[in-house]
Structure formats: C-alpha cells, structure tokens
Amino acid sequence: MKERIATAIATPNIAFVKYWGNRDERLILPAGGSISMTLDRTFTTTTTVWFSDSLSADEIWLNGKKVGPQEAKRIVEHLDLMRRAGQCRLRAKVVSRNNFPTAAGLASSASGFAALTLACAKALGVRRSMTELSALARRGSGSACRSLFGGFVEWVRGERKDGSDSIAQQIAPASHWPGLVDIVAIASEGRKHISSRDAMRRTVETSRLFKQRMQMHPGMLKQVRNAIMQKNAELLFDSIMRESNSMHAVMKDSRPPIIYMSEVSRRIVDAVRAFNADAGGMKCGYTFDAGPNAHVITTRKNEAAVRRMLARVKGVKRVVSAGVGKGPAYAAKHLFKI
Ligand code: PMV
C-alpha cells in the first residue's frame, strides 16, 4: 500500500483588511471579508502528516515538543475534518516546525493550518481545488484560508448559510507588486493572553462599535482592493492604518476590553507618523494583528530607511523584512522517517 504521508510548506499572510468576528462560529463564516498579502519564505511552517493503522491515537508535535491538550484538541478536530473529507479513519502523526515565534501575532495559526490542510489533503488523496481546500483550511483558523494562495488574496464573506461561498481567492499574483515589503518590528515573542477566536467572539457579543465597523467594511474592502490593483502605495498605507485602528478600536470597545497593542506598539505608531510627516507623504503604513508586533508595509525603495526608523524605537527587539510570497508548496523531504 502507498504510504499516506505528505509534507507541506506554508507561509503567513498579513491582513490589510482584517477578519475580526464571525457570522457563524462553528463553520467559521466571517462577519466581513478580508484582504491580505501572503509573505515569502522568511517565515515558514513545515508540516509532515502520516496516517497509519500502526497508530492508536493522534500524535502531534510542534517545534520539537508534544503539544498540550488545548492545542491538541483543535488540531485533532481539524484532522477529523480532513479524515471526513478523505473518507479515512486512520490516526495520524503530525510533526510541524515554525521558524518564527508561535502565537505572538505573527499569524502562526494561518501558516500552521494552511500547511496542515494541504499535507492532509495530499496524504489522504483528497482531490480538490485550492479554493475548495481554502474552505477546509478556514475551519482550522479563519485567516489560514488566505495562506493557500500567493500574492494578494481576498477571503470573501459569502452569503450562504452552509458557507460554501465563503472562500479565498487570489486577486493578484506576487509578480503584480513585487516591490512591496512587510517589515515586522518584534516587540514581544511571548504568547498572546487571549486567543483570537475567543477575543473576536467577545467583540461580536459586547461591542457596540462593531456594528458600525461592519457597515463601513465593504467600502474599506473596495478601497484596499483598488489600491492593490492600481499599485497606489500612498492609498494602501493610509487605508491599512485606518483599518488596523478600526479593528483595535472594536477590540477596546469589547467588555472586558481586549488590548493587544503595547506601549512599544504605540511608540511604533508615533514613529511611523513622524517618519511620514518628515518624508512629506505616506512612505509606509503600520498594521497590527492580535499581538503587539507591528507590520510596517512599505516599498523596497524605502525599506532601509524604515528599518532604521523601527530599530531605533525603544523596546523593539528585532526587525525582520518579508516580501510578497508565491504561496504554499509540497516538499519531497519529510520531517520524520516512518
Ligand atoms: O485566523 P485567526 O482566528 O487567528 O484570526 C486572525 C485575526 C487577525 O489576524 C487579527 C486578522 C486577520 O485577518 O488575519
């Protein structure tokens, strides 16, 4: 029998228009669409999955350690989803490795569930399009569906109750705007205090501002889509800062408030503003996910100057640049021998 083993490599994505809140929590159907840029292989998750009748339970390893029960539960649920898609009942061994800090607002769940979905699909012979696989990846972690494609990606909200039209699709390939760069200013490598899934539920249930955010959301999606298609850097940088501020505002409006940005994050916001004011135009723009680390988007032309500016901010530990990525891939070499 052919061995059911496969390895996939995926990279994170940085959302320009954020996913924050579900219209259906079980199916992970978002309250609004989102748009992201997939990053290159500066940050990668590599995952090997092996399904075998010699295993009596699922076994999950992340960065050399067996994962704890909470994390294991989420991954086993995803394995179950993939087993159903592949009509297979075999247990699995999963070994996954990140080359960047886990759960620190660097979207490790996006690259993680993208790699897991693809490795399972290949190992189990699930023959579906990337768009169909994106609907499976979404169930592991919403933002993971966007990491199934390279370049610039939109996850559409969809209208149907069953979620079949809530899929990710590429709006432009990496080659469309190769000069764009995400400079990650790392303020903390610690884990986040509240998971994005729990936090966004709290926002949907308790924030009054959230409804207003959702009313403005289609306009923001259109603006960012246009900025990307026209390669209008000034419009893009201005839009992503407003959009990030809007998401963090509804987080703060939740009860009790959710605060992911730190003092260092706030200093970065000021430094970016001062940098643009000195330059006399929008040369870069920040965006923050569910963590204190900043993603400062700029063009290769201004990369060195923006890196210098960020490295000078008190509390910034490291500055790492990632370009636009081509999306996930399979690897012939597995992370363990069977
Ligand atoms: O995919 P999740 O459940 O980890 O949520 C991601 C949420 C944000 O990163 C804050 C926004 C986004 O669209 O990536």
Coordinates of C-alpha atoms and ligand atoms in Angstrom, one line a residue:
M1 CA 0.0 0.0 0.0
K2 CA 1.2 3.5 -0.8
E3 CA 2.3 5.3 2.4
R4 CA -0.1 8.0 3.4
I5 CA 2.5 10.6 4.2
A6 CA 3.0 14.2 2.9
T7 CA 4.8 17.4 3.8
A8 CA 3.6 20.9 3.0
I9 CA 5.3 24.3 3.5
A10 CA 3.1 27.4 4.0
T11 CA 3.8 31.0 4.9
P12 CA 1.8 33.5 7.0
N13 CA -0.2 36.3 5.5
I14 CA -0.6 39.8 6.7
A15 CA -4.2 41.2 6.6
F16 CA -4.6 44.7 5.1
V17 CA -8.4 44.4 5.7
K18 CA -8.9 42.4 8.9
Y19 CA -11.0 39.4 9.7
W20 CA -12.5 40.0 13.2
G21 CA -15.7 38.4 14.1
N22 CA -17.9 35.5 12.8
R23 CA -21.4 35.3 11.4
D24 CA -21.3 31.6 12.1
E25 CA -18.8 30.5 14.8
R26 CA -19.0 26.7 14.1
L27 CA -18.4 27.0 10.4
I28 CA -16.0 30.0 10.8
L29 CA -18.0 32.2 8.5
P30 CA -16.7 35.8 8.8
A31 CA -18.9 38.8 9.5
G32 CA -17.0 40.6 6.8
G33 CA -14.5 39.9 4.0
S34 CA -10.7 40.4 4.4
I35 CA -7.7 41.0 2.1
S36 CA -4.1 40.0 2.7
M37 CA -0.7 39.7 1.3
T38 CA 1.0 36.3 1.5
L39 CA 4.5 36.6 2.8
D40 CA 7.6 35.0 1.3
R41 CA 9.6 32.2 2.9
T42 CA 11.2 34.5 5.6
F43 CA 8.6 32.9 7.9
T44 CA 7.6 29.3 7.2
T45 CA 5.7 26.4 8.7
T46 CA 6.6 23.0 7.5
T47 CA 4.3 20.2 8.4
T48 CA 4.5 16.4 7.8
V49 CA 1.4 14.3 8.3
W50 CA 1.4 10.5 8.3
F51 CA -1.8 8.4 8.6
S52 CA -1.2 4.8 9.6
D53 CA -3.0 1.8 11.1
S54 CA 0.0 1.3 13.3
L55 CA -1.0 4.4 15.3
S56 CA -3.6 4.0 18.1
A57 CA -4.0 7.8 18.7
D58 CA -3.2 11.1 17.0
E59 CA 0.2 12.3 18.0
I60 CA 1.1 16.0 17.5
W61 CA 4.5 17.6 17.7
L62 CA 5.2 21.3 17.3
N63 CA 8.7 22.7 17.3
G64 CA 10.1 19.6 18.9
K65 CA 7.6 19.3 21.7
K66 CA 4.3 17.3 22.1
V67 CA 1.5 19.9 22.1
G68 CA -0.6 20.5 25.2
P69 CA -4.3 19.2 25.4
Q70 CA -5.9 22.5 24.4
E71 CA -3.8 22.9 21.2
A72 CA -4.1 19.1 20.5
K73 CA -7.9 19.3 20.6
R74 CA -8.0 22.0 17.9
I75 CA -5.6 20.1 15.7
V76 CA -7.4 16.7 16.2
E77 CA -10.7 18.5 15.2
H78 CA -9.0 19.6 12.0
L79 CA -7.6 16.1 11.4
D80 CA -11.2 14.8 11.9
L81 CA -12.5 17.3 9.3
M82 CA -9.8 16.2 6.8
R83 CA -10.4 12.5 7.6
R84 CA -14.1 13.0 6.8
A85 CA -13.1 14.8 3.5
G86 CA -10.7 11.8 2.7
Q87 CA -13.1 9.1 4.0
C88 CA -10.4 7.7 6.2
R89 CA -10.4 6.6 9.8
L90 CA -6.7 6.2 10.4
R91 CA -4.9 8.0 13.3
A92 CA -2.2 10.4 12.4
K93 CA 1.3 11.6 13.4
V94 CA 1.8 15.3 12.8
V95 CA 5.2 17.0 13.1
S96 CA 5.3 20.7 12.5
R97 CA 8.0 23.3 12.7
N98 CA 7.9 27.1 12.6
N99 CA 10.9 29.2 12.0
F100 CA 9.4 32.1 13.9
P101 CA 7.7 32.7 17.3
T102 CA 4.4 30.9 17.7
A103 CA 1.2 32.8 18.8
A104 CA 2.9 36.2 19.0
G105 CA 0.8 38.0 16.4
L106 CA 2.8 36.6 13.6
A107 CA -0.1 34.6 12.2
S108 CA 1.4 31.2 13.1
S109 CA -2.1 29.8 13.0
A110 CA -2.5 30.9 9.4
S111 CA 0.6 29.2 8.1
G112 CA 0.0 26.3 10.5
F113 CA -3.5 25.3 9.4
A114 CA -2.7 26.0 5.7
A115 CA 0.3 23.6 5.9
L116 CA -1.8 21.0 7.9
T117 CA -4.7 21.2 5.5
L118 CA -2.5 20.7 2.4
A119 CA -0.4 17.9 3.9
C120 CA -3.6 16.0 5.0
A121 CA -5.2 16.6 1.6
K122 CA -2.2 15.1 -0.2
A123 CA -1.6 12.2 2.2
L124 CA -5.3 11.2 2.0
G125 CA -5.6 11.8 -1.7
V126 CA -8.3 14.5 -1.3
R127 CA -8.5 15.9 -4.8
R128 CA -10.0 19.4 -4.6
S129 CA -9.2 22.8 -6.0
M130 CA -7.2 25.2 -3.8
T131 CA -10.4 27.3 -3.5
E132 CA -12.2 24.2 -2.1
L133 CA -9.3 23.4 0.2
S134 CA -9.4 27.0 1.4
A135 CA -12.9 26.3 2.8
L136 CA -11.4 23.4 4.8
A137 CA -8.4 25.4 6.0
R138 CA -10.8 28.2 7.2
R139 CA -12.3 25.8 9.7
G140 CA -8.9 25.4 11.5
S141 CA -8.2 29.1 11.6
G142 CA -10.1 31.7 9.6
S143 CA -7.0 33.5 8.3
A144 CA -5.4 30.2 7.2
C145 CA -7.7 30.1 4.1
R146 CA -5.8 33.1 2.7
S147 CA -2.4 31.4 3.0
L148 CA -3.4 28.8 0.4
F149 CA -2.6 31.3 -2.3
G150 CA 0.4 33.5 -3.1
G151 CA 0.3 37.2 -3.8
F152 CA -2.7 39.2 -2.8
V153 CA -5.7 37.3 -1.6
E154 CA -9.3 38.1 -0.7
W155 CA -11.4 35.9 1.6
V156 CA -15.0 36.7 0.6
R157 CA -17.6 36.8 3.3
G158 CA -20.2 34.8 1.3
E159 CA -24.0 34.8 1.9
R160 CA -24.9 31.2 2.1
K161 CA -25.7 29.6 5.4
D162 CA -23.7 26.5 4.7
G163 CA -20.6 28.6 4.0
S164 CA -19.9 27.1 0.6
D165 CA -19.4 30.6 -0.9
S166 CA -17.1 31.9 1.9
I167 CA -13.8 31.1 0.1
A168 CA -10.4 32.6 -0.5
Q169 CA -9.2 33.7 -3.9
Q170 CA -6.2 35.4 -5.4
I171 CA -6.8 38.9 -6.5
A172 CA -3.3 39.5 -7.9
P173 CA -0.2 37.3 -8.1
A174 CA 3.1 38.1 -6.3
S175 CA 4.5 39.4 -9.6
H176 CA 1.9 42.1 -9.7
W177 CA 3.6 44.2 -7.0
P178 CA 6.9 42.5 -6.0
G179 CA 8.3 45.7 -4.5
L180 CA 6.0 45.7 -1.5
V181 CA 7.6 44.6 1.8
D182 CA 6.3 43.8 5.3
I183 CA 8.8 44.9 7.9
V184 CA 7.9 43.2 11.2
A185 CA 9.1 45.0 14.3
I186 CA 9.1 42.4 17.1
A187 CA 8.1 43.9 20.4
S188 CA 7.4 40.7 22.2
E189 CA 7.9 37.0 21.4
G190 CA 5.6 35.8 24.2
R191 CA 2.3 34.1 23.6
K192 CA -0.9 36.1 23.4
H193 CA -3.0 36.3 26.6
I194 CA -6.3 35.6 24.8
S195 CA -6.8 33.6 21.6
S196 CA -8.2 35.5 18.6
R197 CA -11.2 33.1 18.4
D198 CA -12.2 33.9 22.0
A199 CA -11.5 37.6 21.6
M200 CA -13.5 38.1 18.5
R201 CA -16.4 36.3 20.0
R202 CA -16.3 38.7 22.8
T203 CA -16.2 41.6 20.4
V204 CA -19.2 40.4 18.4
E205 CA -21.2 39.8 21.6
T206 CA -20.3 43.0 23.5
S207 CA -19.0 45.8 21.3
R208 CA -21.4 48.4 20.1
L209 CA -18.9 49.9 17.7
F210 CA -18.6 46.5 15.9
K211 CA -21.9 47.1 14.0
Q212 CA -20.6 50.4 12.7
R213 CA -17.3 48.8 11.7
M214 CA -19.2 46.2 9.7
Q215 CA -21.2 49.0 7.9
M216 CA -18.1 50.6 6.7
H217 CA -16.4 47.3 5.9
P218 CA -17.5 46.9 2.2
G219 CA -16.2 50.4 1.5
M220 CA -12.8 49.6 3.1
L221 CA -12.5 46.3 1.1
K222 CA -13.2 48.2 -2.1
Q223 CA -10.6 50.9 -1.3
V224 CA -7.9 48.4 -0.5
R225 CA -8.7 46.2 -3.5
N226 CA -8.4 49.3 -5.7
A227 CA -5.1 50.4 -4.0
I228 CA -3.6 47.0 -4.7
M229 CA -4.9 46.8 -8.3
Q230 CA -3.6 50.3 -9.1
K231 CA -0.4 49.8 -7.0
N232 CA -1.2 53.0 -5.2
A233 CA 1.2 52.8 -2.3
E234 CA 0.0 56.0 -0.6
L235 CA -3.6 55.0 -0.6
L236 CA -2.7 51.5 0.6
F237 CA -0.6 52.7 3.5
D238 CA -3.2 55.2 4.6
S239 CA -6.0 52.6 4.3
I240 CA -4.3 49.9 6.3
M241 CA -3.5 52.2 9.2
R242 CA -7.2 53.3 9.4
E243 CA -8.3 49.7 9.1
S244 CA -5.9 48.4 11.8
N245 CA -7.0 51.3 14.1
S246 CA -10.6 50.4 13.5
M247 CA -10.1 46.7 14.4
H248 CA -8.2 47.7 17.6
A249 CA -11.0 50.2 18.4
V250 CA -13.7 47.5 18.4
M251 CA -11.4 45.3 20.5
K252 CA -11.1 48.0 23.0
D253 CA -14.8 48.6 22.9
S254 CA -15.4 45.0 24.0
R255 CA -16.4 44.1 27.5
P256 CA -14.0 43.5 29.2
P257 CA -11.7 45.3 26.7
I258 CA -9.2 43.4 24.6
I259 CA -5.9 45.1 24.4
Y260 CA -3.2 43.5 22.2
M261 CA -1.1 46.6 21.5
S262 CA 1.5 47.5 24.0
E263 CA 3.5 50.7 24.9
V264 CA 6.0 49.6 22.3
S265 CA 3.3 49.3 19.7
R266 CA 2.1 52.8 20.4
R267 CA 5.6 54.1 20.1
I268 CA 5.8 52.5 16.7
V269 CA 2.6 54.2 15.6
D270 CA 4.1 57.6 16.6
A271 CA 7.4 56.8 14.8
V272 CA 5.6 55.8 11.6
R273 CA 3.6 59.0 11.7
A274 CA 6.7 61.1 12.3
F275 CA 8.5 59.3 9.5
N276 CA 5.7 60.0 7.0
A277 CA 5.4 63.6 8.1
D278 CA 9.2 64.2 7.6
A279 CA 9.1 62.5 4.2
G280 CA 6.1 64.7 3.2
G281 CA 4.0 61.7 2.2
M282 CA 2.9 58.2 3.0
K283 CA 6.0 56.2 2.6
C284 CA 4.9 53.4 4.9
G285 CA 1.9 52.2 6.9
Y286 CA 1.5 50.1 10.0
T287 CA -0.9 47.3 10.7
F288 CA -1.2 45.2 13.9
D289 CA -2.9 41.8 14.3
A290 CA -3.8 40.1 17.6
G291 CA -0.5 41.0 19.2
P292 CA 1.9 43.8 19.9
N293 CA 4.2 43.3 17.0
A294 CA 4.0 45.8 14.2
H295 CA 3.8 45.0 10.5
V296 CA 5.1 48.1 8.7
I297 CA 4.3 47.9 5.0
T298 CA 6.5 49.9 2.6
T299 CA 8.2 49.5 -0.7
R300 CA 11.8 48.1 -1.3
K301 CA 12.9 51.6 -2.2
N302 CA 12.2 52.9 1.4
E303 CA 12.9 49.6 3.2
A304 CA 16.4 50.5 4.6
A305 CA 15.2 53.9 6.0
V306 CA 12.0 52.3 7.5
R307 CA 14.1 49.5 9.1
R308 CA 16.4 52.1 10.6
M309 CA 13.5 54.1 12.0
L310 CA 11.9 51.0 13.5
A311 CA 15.2 49.7 15.0
R312 CA 15.5 53.0 16.9
V313 CA 12.1 52.7 18.7
K314 CA 12.6 51.9 22.3
G315 CA 11.5 48.3 23.1
V316 CA 11.8 46.9 19.5
K317 CA 13.8 43.7 19.8
R318 CA 14.2 42.7 16.2
V319 CA 13.2 43.9 12.8
V320 CA 12.6 41.3 10.0
S321 CA 11.5 42.1 6.4
A322 CA 9.4 39.7 4.4
G323 CA 8.5 40.2 0.8
V324 CA 5.4 39.1 -1.2
G325 CA 5.3 35.3 -1.3
K326 CA 4.2 32.8 -4.0
G327 CA 2.1 30.7 -1.7
P328 CA 2.4 27.2 -0.3
A329 CA 4.2 24.1 -1.8
Y330 CA 4.7 20.5 -1.1
A331 CA 8.1 19.1 -0.1
A332 CA 9.5 15.7 -1.0
K333 CA 11.6 15.5 2.2
H334 CA 9.6 14.7 5.3
L335 CA 10.3 15.9 8.9
F336 CA 10.4 12.3 10.2
K337 CA 11.1 8.8 9.0
I338 CA 8.4 6.1 9.0
Ligands
PMV1 O1 -7.3 33.3 11.9 P1 -7.5 33.7 13.3 O2 -8.6 33.1 14.0 O3 -6.2 33.6 14.1 O4 -7.8 35.3 13.3 C1 -6.9 36.2 12.7 C2 -7.3 37.6 13.1 C3 -6.3 38.7 12.7 O5 -5.0 38.2 12.5 C4 -6.2 39.7 13.8 C5 -6.8 39.4 11.4 C6 -6.6 38.7 10.1 O6 -7.5 38.9 9.2 O7 -5.6 38.0 9.9

